[in-house]
Short mmCIF file of C-alpha atoms and ligand atoms in Angstrom, two decimals:
data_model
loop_
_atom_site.label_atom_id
_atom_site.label_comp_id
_atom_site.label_asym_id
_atom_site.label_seq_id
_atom_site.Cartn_x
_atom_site.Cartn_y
_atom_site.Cartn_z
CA UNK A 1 96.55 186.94 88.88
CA UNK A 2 93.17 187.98 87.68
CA UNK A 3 89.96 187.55 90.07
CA UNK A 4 88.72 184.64 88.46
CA UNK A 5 92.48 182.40 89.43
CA UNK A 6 92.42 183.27 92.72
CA UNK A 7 88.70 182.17 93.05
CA UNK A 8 89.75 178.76 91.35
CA UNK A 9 92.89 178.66 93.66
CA UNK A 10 91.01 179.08 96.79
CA UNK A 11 87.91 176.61 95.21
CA UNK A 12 91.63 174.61 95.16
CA UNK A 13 92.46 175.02 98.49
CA UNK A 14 89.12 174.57 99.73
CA UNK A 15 88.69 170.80 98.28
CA UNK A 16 91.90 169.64 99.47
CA UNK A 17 91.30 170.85 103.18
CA UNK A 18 87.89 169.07 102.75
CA UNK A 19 89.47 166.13 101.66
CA UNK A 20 91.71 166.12 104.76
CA UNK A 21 88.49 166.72 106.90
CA UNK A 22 87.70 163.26 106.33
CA UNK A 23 90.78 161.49 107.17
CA UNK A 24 90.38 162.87 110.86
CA UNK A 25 86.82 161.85 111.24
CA UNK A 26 87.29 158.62 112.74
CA UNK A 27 87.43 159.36 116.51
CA UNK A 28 87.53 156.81 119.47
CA UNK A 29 84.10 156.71 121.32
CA UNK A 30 83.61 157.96 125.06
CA UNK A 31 82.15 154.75 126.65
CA UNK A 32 80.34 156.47 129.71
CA UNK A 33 79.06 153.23 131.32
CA UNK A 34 82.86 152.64 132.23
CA UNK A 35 84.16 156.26 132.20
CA UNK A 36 85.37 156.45 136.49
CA UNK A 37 84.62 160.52 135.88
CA UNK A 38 82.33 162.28 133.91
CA UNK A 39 83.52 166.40 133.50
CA UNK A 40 80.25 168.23 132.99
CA UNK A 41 81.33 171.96 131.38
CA UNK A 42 78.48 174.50 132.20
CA UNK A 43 78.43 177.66 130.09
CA UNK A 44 76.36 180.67 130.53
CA UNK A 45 76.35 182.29 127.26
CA UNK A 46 74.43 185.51 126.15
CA UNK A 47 71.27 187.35 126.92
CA UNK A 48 69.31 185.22 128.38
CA UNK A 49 71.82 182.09 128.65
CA UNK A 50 72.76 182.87 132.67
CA UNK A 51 69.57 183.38 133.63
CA UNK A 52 68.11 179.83 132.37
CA UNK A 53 71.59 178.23 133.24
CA UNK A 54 71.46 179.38 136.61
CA UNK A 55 68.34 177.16 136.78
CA UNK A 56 69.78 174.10 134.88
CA UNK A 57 72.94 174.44 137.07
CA UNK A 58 70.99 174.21 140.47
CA UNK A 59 68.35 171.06 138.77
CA UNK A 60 71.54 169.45 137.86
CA UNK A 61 73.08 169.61 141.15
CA UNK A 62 70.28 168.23 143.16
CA UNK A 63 70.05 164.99 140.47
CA UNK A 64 73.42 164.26 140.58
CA UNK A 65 74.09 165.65 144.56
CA UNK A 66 75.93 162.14 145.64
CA UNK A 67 77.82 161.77 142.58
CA UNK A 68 78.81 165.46 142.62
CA UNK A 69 80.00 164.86 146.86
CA UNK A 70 81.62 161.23 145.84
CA UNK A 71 83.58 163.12 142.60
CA UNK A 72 82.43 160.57 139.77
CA UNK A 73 80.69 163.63 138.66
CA UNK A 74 82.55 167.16 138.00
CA UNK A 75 80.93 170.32 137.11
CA UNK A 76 83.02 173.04 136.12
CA UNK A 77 81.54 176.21 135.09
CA UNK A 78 83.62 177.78 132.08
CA UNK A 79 84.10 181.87 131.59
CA UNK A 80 84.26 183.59 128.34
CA UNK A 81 82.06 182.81 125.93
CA UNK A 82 80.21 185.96 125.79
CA UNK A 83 79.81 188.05 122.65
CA UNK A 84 82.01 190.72 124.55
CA UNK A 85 84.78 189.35 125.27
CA UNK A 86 84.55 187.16 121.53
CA UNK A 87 84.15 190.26 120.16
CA UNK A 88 87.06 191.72 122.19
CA UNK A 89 89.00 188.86 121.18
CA UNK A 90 88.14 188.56 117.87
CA UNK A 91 87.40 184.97 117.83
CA UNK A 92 84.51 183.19 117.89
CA UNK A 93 85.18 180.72 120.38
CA UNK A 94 88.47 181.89 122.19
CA UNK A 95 91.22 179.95 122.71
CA UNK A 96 91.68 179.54 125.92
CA UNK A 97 87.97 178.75 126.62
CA UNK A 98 88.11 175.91 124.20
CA UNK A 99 91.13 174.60 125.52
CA UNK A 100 88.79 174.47 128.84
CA UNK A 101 85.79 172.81 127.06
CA UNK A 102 88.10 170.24 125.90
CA UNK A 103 89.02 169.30 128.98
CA UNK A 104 85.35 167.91 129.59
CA UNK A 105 83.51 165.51 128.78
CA UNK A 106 79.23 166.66 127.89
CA UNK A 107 78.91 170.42 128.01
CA UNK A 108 75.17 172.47 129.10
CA UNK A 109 75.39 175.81 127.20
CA UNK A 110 73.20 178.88 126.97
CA UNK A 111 72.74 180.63 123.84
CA UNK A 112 75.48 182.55 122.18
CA UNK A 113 74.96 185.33 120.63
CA UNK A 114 75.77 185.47 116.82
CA UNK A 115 76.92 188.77 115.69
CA UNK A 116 75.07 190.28 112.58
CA UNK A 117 77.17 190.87 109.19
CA UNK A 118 80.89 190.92 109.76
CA UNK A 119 83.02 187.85 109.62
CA UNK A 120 82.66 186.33 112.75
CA UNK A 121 81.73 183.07 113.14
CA UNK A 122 78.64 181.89 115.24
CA UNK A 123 80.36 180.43 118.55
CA UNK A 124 78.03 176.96 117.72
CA UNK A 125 78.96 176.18 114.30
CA UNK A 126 82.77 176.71 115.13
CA UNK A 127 82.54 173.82 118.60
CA UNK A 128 80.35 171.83 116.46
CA UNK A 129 83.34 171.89 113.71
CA UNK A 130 86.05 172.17 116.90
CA UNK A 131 84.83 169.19 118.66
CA UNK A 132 83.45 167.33 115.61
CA UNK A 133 80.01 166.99 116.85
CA UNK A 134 78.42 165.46 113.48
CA UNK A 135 75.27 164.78 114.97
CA UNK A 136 72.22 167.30 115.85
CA UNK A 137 69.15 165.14 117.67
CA UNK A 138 66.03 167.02 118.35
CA UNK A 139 63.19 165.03 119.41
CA UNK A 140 59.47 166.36 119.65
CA UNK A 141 56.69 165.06 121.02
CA UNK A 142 53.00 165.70 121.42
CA UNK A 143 51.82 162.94 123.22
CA UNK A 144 48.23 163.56 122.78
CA UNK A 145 48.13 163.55 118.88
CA UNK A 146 50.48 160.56 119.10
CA UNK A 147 53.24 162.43 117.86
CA UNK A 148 57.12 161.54 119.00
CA UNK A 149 59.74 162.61 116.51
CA UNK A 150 63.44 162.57 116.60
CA UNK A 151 65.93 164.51 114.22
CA UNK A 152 69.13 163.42 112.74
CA UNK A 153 70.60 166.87 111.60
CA UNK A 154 74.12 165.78 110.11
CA UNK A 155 75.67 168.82 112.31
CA UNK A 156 78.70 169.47 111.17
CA UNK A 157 78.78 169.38 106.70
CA UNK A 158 76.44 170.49 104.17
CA UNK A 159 75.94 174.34 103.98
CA UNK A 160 77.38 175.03 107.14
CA UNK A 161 81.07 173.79 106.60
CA UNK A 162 82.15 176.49 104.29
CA UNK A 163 79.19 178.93 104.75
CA UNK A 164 81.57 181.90 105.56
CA UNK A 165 84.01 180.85 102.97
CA UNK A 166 81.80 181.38 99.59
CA UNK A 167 83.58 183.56 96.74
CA UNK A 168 82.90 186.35 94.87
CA UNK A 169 83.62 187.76 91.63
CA UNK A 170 81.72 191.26 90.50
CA UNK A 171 78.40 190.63 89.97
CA UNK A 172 78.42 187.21 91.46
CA UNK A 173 78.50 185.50 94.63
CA UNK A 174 78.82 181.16 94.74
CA UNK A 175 78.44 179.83 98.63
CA UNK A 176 79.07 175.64 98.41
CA UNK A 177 77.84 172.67 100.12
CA UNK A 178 80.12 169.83 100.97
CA UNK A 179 78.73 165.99 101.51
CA UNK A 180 81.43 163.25 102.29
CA UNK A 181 80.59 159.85 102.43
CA UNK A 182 81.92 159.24 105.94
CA UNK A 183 80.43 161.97 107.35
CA UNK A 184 76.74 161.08 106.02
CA UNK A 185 77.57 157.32 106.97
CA UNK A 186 78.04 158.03 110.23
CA UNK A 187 74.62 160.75 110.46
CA UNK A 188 72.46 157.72 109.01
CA UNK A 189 74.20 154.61 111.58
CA UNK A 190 73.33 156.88 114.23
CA UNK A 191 70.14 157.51 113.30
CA UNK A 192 69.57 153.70 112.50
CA UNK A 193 71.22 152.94 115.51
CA UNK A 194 68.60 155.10 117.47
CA UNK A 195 65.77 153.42 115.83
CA UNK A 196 67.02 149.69 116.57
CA UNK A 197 67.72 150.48 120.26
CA UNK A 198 64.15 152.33 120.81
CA UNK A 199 61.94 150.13 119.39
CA UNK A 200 61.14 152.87 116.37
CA UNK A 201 60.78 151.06 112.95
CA UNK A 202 60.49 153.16 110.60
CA UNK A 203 63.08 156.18 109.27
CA UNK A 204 62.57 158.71 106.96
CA UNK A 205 65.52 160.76 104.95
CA UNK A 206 64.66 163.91 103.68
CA UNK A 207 66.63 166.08 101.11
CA UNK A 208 66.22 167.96 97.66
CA UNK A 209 68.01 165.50 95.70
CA UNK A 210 65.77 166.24 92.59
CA UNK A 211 68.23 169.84 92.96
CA UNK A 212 70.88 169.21 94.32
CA UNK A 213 71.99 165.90 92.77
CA UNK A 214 75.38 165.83 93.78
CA UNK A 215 75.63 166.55 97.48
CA UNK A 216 71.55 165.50 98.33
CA UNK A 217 72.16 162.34 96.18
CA UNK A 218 74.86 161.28 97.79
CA UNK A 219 73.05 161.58 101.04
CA UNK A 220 69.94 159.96 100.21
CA UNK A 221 72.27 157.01 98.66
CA UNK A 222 74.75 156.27 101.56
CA UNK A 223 71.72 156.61 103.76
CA UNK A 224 69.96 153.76 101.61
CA UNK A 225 72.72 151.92 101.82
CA UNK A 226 73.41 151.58 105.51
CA UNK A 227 69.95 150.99 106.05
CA UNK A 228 70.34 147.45 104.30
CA UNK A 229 71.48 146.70 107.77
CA UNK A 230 68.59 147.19 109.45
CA UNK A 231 65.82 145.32 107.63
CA UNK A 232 63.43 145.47 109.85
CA UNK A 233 63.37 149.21 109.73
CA UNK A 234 61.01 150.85 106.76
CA UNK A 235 63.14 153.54 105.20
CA UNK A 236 61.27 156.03 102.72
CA UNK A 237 62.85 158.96 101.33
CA UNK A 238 60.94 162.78 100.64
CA UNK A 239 62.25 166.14 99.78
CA UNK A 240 62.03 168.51 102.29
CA UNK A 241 59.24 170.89 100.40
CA UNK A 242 57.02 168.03 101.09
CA UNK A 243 58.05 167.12 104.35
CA UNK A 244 57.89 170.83 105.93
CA UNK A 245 53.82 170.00 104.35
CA UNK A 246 53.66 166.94 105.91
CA UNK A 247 54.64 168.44 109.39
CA UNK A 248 51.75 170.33 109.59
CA UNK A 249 49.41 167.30 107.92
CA UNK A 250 47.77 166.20 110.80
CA UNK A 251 46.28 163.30 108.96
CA UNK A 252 49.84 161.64 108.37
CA UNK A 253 51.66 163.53 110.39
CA UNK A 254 51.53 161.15 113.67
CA UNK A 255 53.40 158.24 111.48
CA UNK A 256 56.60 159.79 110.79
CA UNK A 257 59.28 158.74 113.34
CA UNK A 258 62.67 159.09 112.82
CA UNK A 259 63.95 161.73 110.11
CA UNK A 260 67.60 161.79 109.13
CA UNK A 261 68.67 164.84 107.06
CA UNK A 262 71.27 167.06 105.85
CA UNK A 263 72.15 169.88 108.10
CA UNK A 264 70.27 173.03 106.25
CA UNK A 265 67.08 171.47 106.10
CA UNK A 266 67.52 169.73 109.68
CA UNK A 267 68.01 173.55 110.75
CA UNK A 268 64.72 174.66 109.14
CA UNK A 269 62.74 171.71 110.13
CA UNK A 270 63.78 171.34 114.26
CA UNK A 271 62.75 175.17 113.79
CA UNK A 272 59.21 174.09 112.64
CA UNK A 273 58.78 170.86 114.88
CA UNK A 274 59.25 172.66 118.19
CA UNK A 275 56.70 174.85 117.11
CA UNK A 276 54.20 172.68 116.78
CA UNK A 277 55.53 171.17 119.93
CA UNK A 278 54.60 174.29 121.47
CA UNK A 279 57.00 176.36 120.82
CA UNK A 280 60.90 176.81 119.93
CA UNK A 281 61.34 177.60 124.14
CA UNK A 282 59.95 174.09 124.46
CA UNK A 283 62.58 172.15 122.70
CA UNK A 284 65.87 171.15 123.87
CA UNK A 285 68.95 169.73 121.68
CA UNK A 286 72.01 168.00 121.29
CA UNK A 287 75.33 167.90 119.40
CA UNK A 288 77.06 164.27 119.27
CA UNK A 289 80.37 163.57 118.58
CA UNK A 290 81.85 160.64 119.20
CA UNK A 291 84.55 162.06 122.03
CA UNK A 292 82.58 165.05 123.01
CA UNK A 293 78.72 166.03 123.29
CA UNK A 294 77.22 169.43 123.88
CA UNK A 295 73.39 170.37 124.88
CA UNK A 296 71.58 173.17 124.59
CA UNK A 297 67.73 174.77 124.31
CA UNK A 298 67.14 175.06 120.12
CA UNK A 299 66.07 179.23 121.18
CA UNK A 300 68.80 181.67 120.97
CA UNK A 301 69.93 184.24 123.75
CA UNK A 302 66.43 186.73 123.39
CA UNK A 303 68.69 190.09 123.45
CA UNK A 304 65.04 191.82 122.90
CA UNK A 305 63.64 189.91 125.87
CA UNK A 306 66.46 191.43 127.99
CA UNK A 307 66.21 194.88 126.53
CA UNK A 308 62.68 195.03 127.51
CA UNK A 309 63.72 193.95 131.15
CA UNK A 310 61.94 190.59 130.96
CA UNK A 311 65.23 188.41 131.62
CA UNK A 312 63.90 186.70 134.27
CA UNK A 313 60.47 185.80 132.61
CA UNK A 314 62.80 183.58 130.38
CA UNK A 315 61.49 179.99 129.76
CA UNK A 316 64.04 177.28 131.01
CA UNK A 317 62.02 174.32 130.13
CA UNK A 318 64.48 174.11 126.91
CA UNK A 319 67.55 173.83 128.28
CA UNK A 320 66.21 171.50 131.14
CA UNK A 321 65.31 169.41 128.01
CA UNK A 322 68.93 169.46 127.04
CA UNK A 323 69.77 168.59 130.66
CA UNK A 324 67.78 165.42 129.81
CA UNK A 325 69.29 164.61 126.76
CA UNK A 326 72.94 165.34 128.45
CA UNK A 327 71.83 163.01 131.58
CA UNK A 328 70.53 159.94 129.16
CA UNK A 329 74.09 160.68 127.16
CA UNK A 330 75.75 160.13 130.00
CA UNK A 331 73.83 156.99 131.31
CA UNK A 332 72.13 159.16 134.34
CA UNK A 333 69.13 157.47 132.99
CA UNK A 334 67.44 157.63 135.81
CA UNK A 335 68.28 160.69 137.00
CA UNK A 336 66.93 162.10 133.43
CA UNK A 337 63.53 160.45 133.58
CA UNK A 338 63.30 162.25 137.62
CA UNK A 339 63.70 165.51 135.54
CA UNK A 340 61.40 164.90 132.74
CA UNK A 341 58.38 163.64 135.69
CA UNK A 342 59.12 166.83 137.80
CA UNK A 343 58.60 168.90 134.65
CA UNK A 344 55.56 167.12 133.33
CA UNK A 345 54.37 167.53 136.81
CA UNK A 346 55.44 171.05 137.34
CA UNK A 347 51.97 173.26 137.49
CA UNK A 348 54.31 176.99 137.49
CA UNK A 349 53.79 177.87 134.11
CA UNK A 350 56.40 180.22 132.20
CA UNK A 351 55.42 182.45 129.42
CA UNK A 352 58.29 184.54 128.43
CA UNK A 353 56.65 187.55 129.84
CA UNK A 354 54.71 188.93 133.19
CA UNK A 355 51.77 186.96 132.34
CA UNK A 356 53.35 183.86 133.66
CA UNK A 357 55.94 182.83 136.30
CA UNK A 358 59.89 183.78 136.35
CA UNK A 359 62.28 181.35 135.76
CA UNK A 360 63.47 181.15 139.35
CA UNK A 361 59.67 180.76 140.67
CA UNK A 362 59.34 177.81 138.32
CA UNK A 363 62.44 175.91 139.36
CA UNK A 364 62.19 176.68 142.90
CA UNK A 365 58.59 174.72 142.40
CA UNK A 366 60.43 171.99 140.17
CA UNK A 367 63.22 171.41 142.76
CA UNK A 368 60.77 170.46 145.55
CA UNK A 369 59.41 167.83 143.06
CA UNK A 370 62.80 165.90 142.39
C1 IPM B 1 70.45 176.02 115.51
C2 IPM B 1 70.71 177.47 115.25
C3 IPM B 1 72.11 177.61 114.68
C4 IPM B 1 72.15 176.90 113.35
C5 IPM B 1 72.63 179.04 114.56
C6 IPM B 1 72.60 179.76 115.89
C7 IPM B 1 74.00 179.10 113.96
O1 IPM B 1 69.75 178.00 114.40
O2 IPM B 1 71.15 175.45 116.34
O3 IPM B 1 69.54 175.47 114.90
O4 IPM B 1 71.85 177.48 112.30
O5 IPM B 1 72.50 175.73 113.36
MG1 MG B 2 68.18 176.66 113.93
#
């Protein structure tokens, strides 16, 4: 067979396992007003991931102390997903440890360390895919400019789905970028969905349609279309060039709410948000399926923070973010908006190096304000 039939056999082989993607899409939801217990999976990850977990792990047990004692809440800390033993292993997320993180319900993870070049997988994009968590939400906000945005990242198609799965013929290299109609259907009602129940009336879907017709136009139309059932939401449409302009626009900037997008440019964009949050060390995230959910900070594992001995300078305000999002996701409202008044409140500032506090020193000061 010459080069250019096995390309168009695997090109083969790669539609019809998409196509069977979206037959399994439909999942039941977890209902977590009714669920009796709630498994929370902790995992450290890389670099700096144990240090700023260690904090998150001690926060979380002081919120949810009586419901941790009375056992309608379980933690369960989960080994193995460190870049050594993946690498060991020679998986990205080994079996056995996924078997473990589906046995819970919400999972708090550290950064994982993605290896450079090579074939392995990050250990995010391959749960994400695992546990079918289609949707990314990043919300920033800058109260004082009036600013308070949330991201819909469709988490789980686009680039991302195939990205290590391109082909190659001499002198040419084609990556591809899959868009299903159920899987952007389901992005945009939860996004909509978000909107309603916040009292948010306006969403924005951003793509580069005017490129890439195909996948982009199918997400921009499917998006349009399930916002006909929310008419008292304004939905507007940009490309993304714009939008990443817009960001930084503080004329207009302060009227954008609600942004759902395909998962590329949601990447880029969360990336750009928390920055002018304050930071990407500021932000925390989330990954929502409709059986599982995972949160963690939007940083990665800082391997040059830890080579330079400043591990413990680590900021943990980002994954105590995600410990928000995880506590609201669960329906520990309450318990969430404790966290996110201790942290506004907390005056132990964290820099990332010896100019400000360590991570312990600012959640020993936090815990004494829950
Ligand atoms: C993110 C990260 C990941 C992504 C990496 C670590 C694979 O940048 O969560 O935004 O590209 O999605
Ligand atoms: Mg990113």
């Amino acid at each position: 067979m010459t080069e250019m039939e096995l390309a168009c056999q695997k090109f083969s082989q790669l539609l019809q396992e998409q196509m069977e993607r979206i037959s399994h899409m439909n999942q039941e939801k977890t209902d977590f007003t009714t669920k009796p217990v709630v498994t929370i999976g902790l995992i450290d990850g890389d670099g700096i991931g144990p240090i700023i977990m260690e904090q998150a792990t001690q926060v979380l047990h002081k919120l949810l102390e009586k419901e941790i004692a009375q056992g309608s809440v379980v933690c369960k800390k989960i080994e193995g997903l460190t870049i050594e033993n993946r690498l060991a292993l020679g998986e990205s997320v080994p079996r056995q440890v996924l078997e473990e993180i589906k046995s819970c319900d919400v999972l708090l993870k550290g950064p994982t360390t993605t290896p450079m070049g090579g074939t392995m997988e990050s250990a995010n994009v391959t749960l994400r895919r695992e546990l079918d968590l289609y949707a990314n939400v990043r919300p920033v906000s800058i109260p004082e400019e009036g600013i308070d945005w949330i991201f819909y990242r469709e988490n789980t198609e686009g680039e991302y789905v195939l990205g290590s799965r391109g082909v190659e013929l001499p002198g040419l290299a084609m990556d591809f970028k899959v868009t299903t109609d159920a899987g952007t259907r389901r992005i945009a009602r939860a996004a909509f969905e978000y909107a309603k129940n916040n009292g948010k009336n306006r969403v924005s879907i951003v793509t580069k349609a005017n490129i890439m017709k195909k996948t982009d136009g199918k997400f921009t139309a499917i998006c349009h279309e399930v916002a006909k059932d929310y008419p008292e939401i304004q939905t507007d449409d940009w490309y993304i060039d714009i939008m990443t302009a817009n960001l930084v626009n503080p004329a207009i900037r302060n009227q954008f709410q609600v942004f759902v997008l395909p998962n590329l440019y949601g990447d880029i964009i969360t990336d750009e948000a928390a920055q002018i949050q304050g930071g990407v060390g500021t932000a925390g995230s989330a990954n929502m399926g409709d059986r599982y959910a995972m949160f963690e900070a939007i940083h990665g594992s800082a391997p040059r923070m830890i080579a330079e001995g400043l591990g413990d300078y680590a900021n943990p305000e980002s994954i105590l973010k995600a410990l928000c999002l995880l506590l609201r996701h669960i329906c520990r409202g309450v318990a969430a908006a404790q966290l996110e008044k201790a942290m506004d409140a907390c005056p132990v500032k964290v820099t990332g190096d010896k100019t400000g506090a360590t991570a312990r020193e600012y959640t020993k000061k936090l815990l004494t304000l829950l």
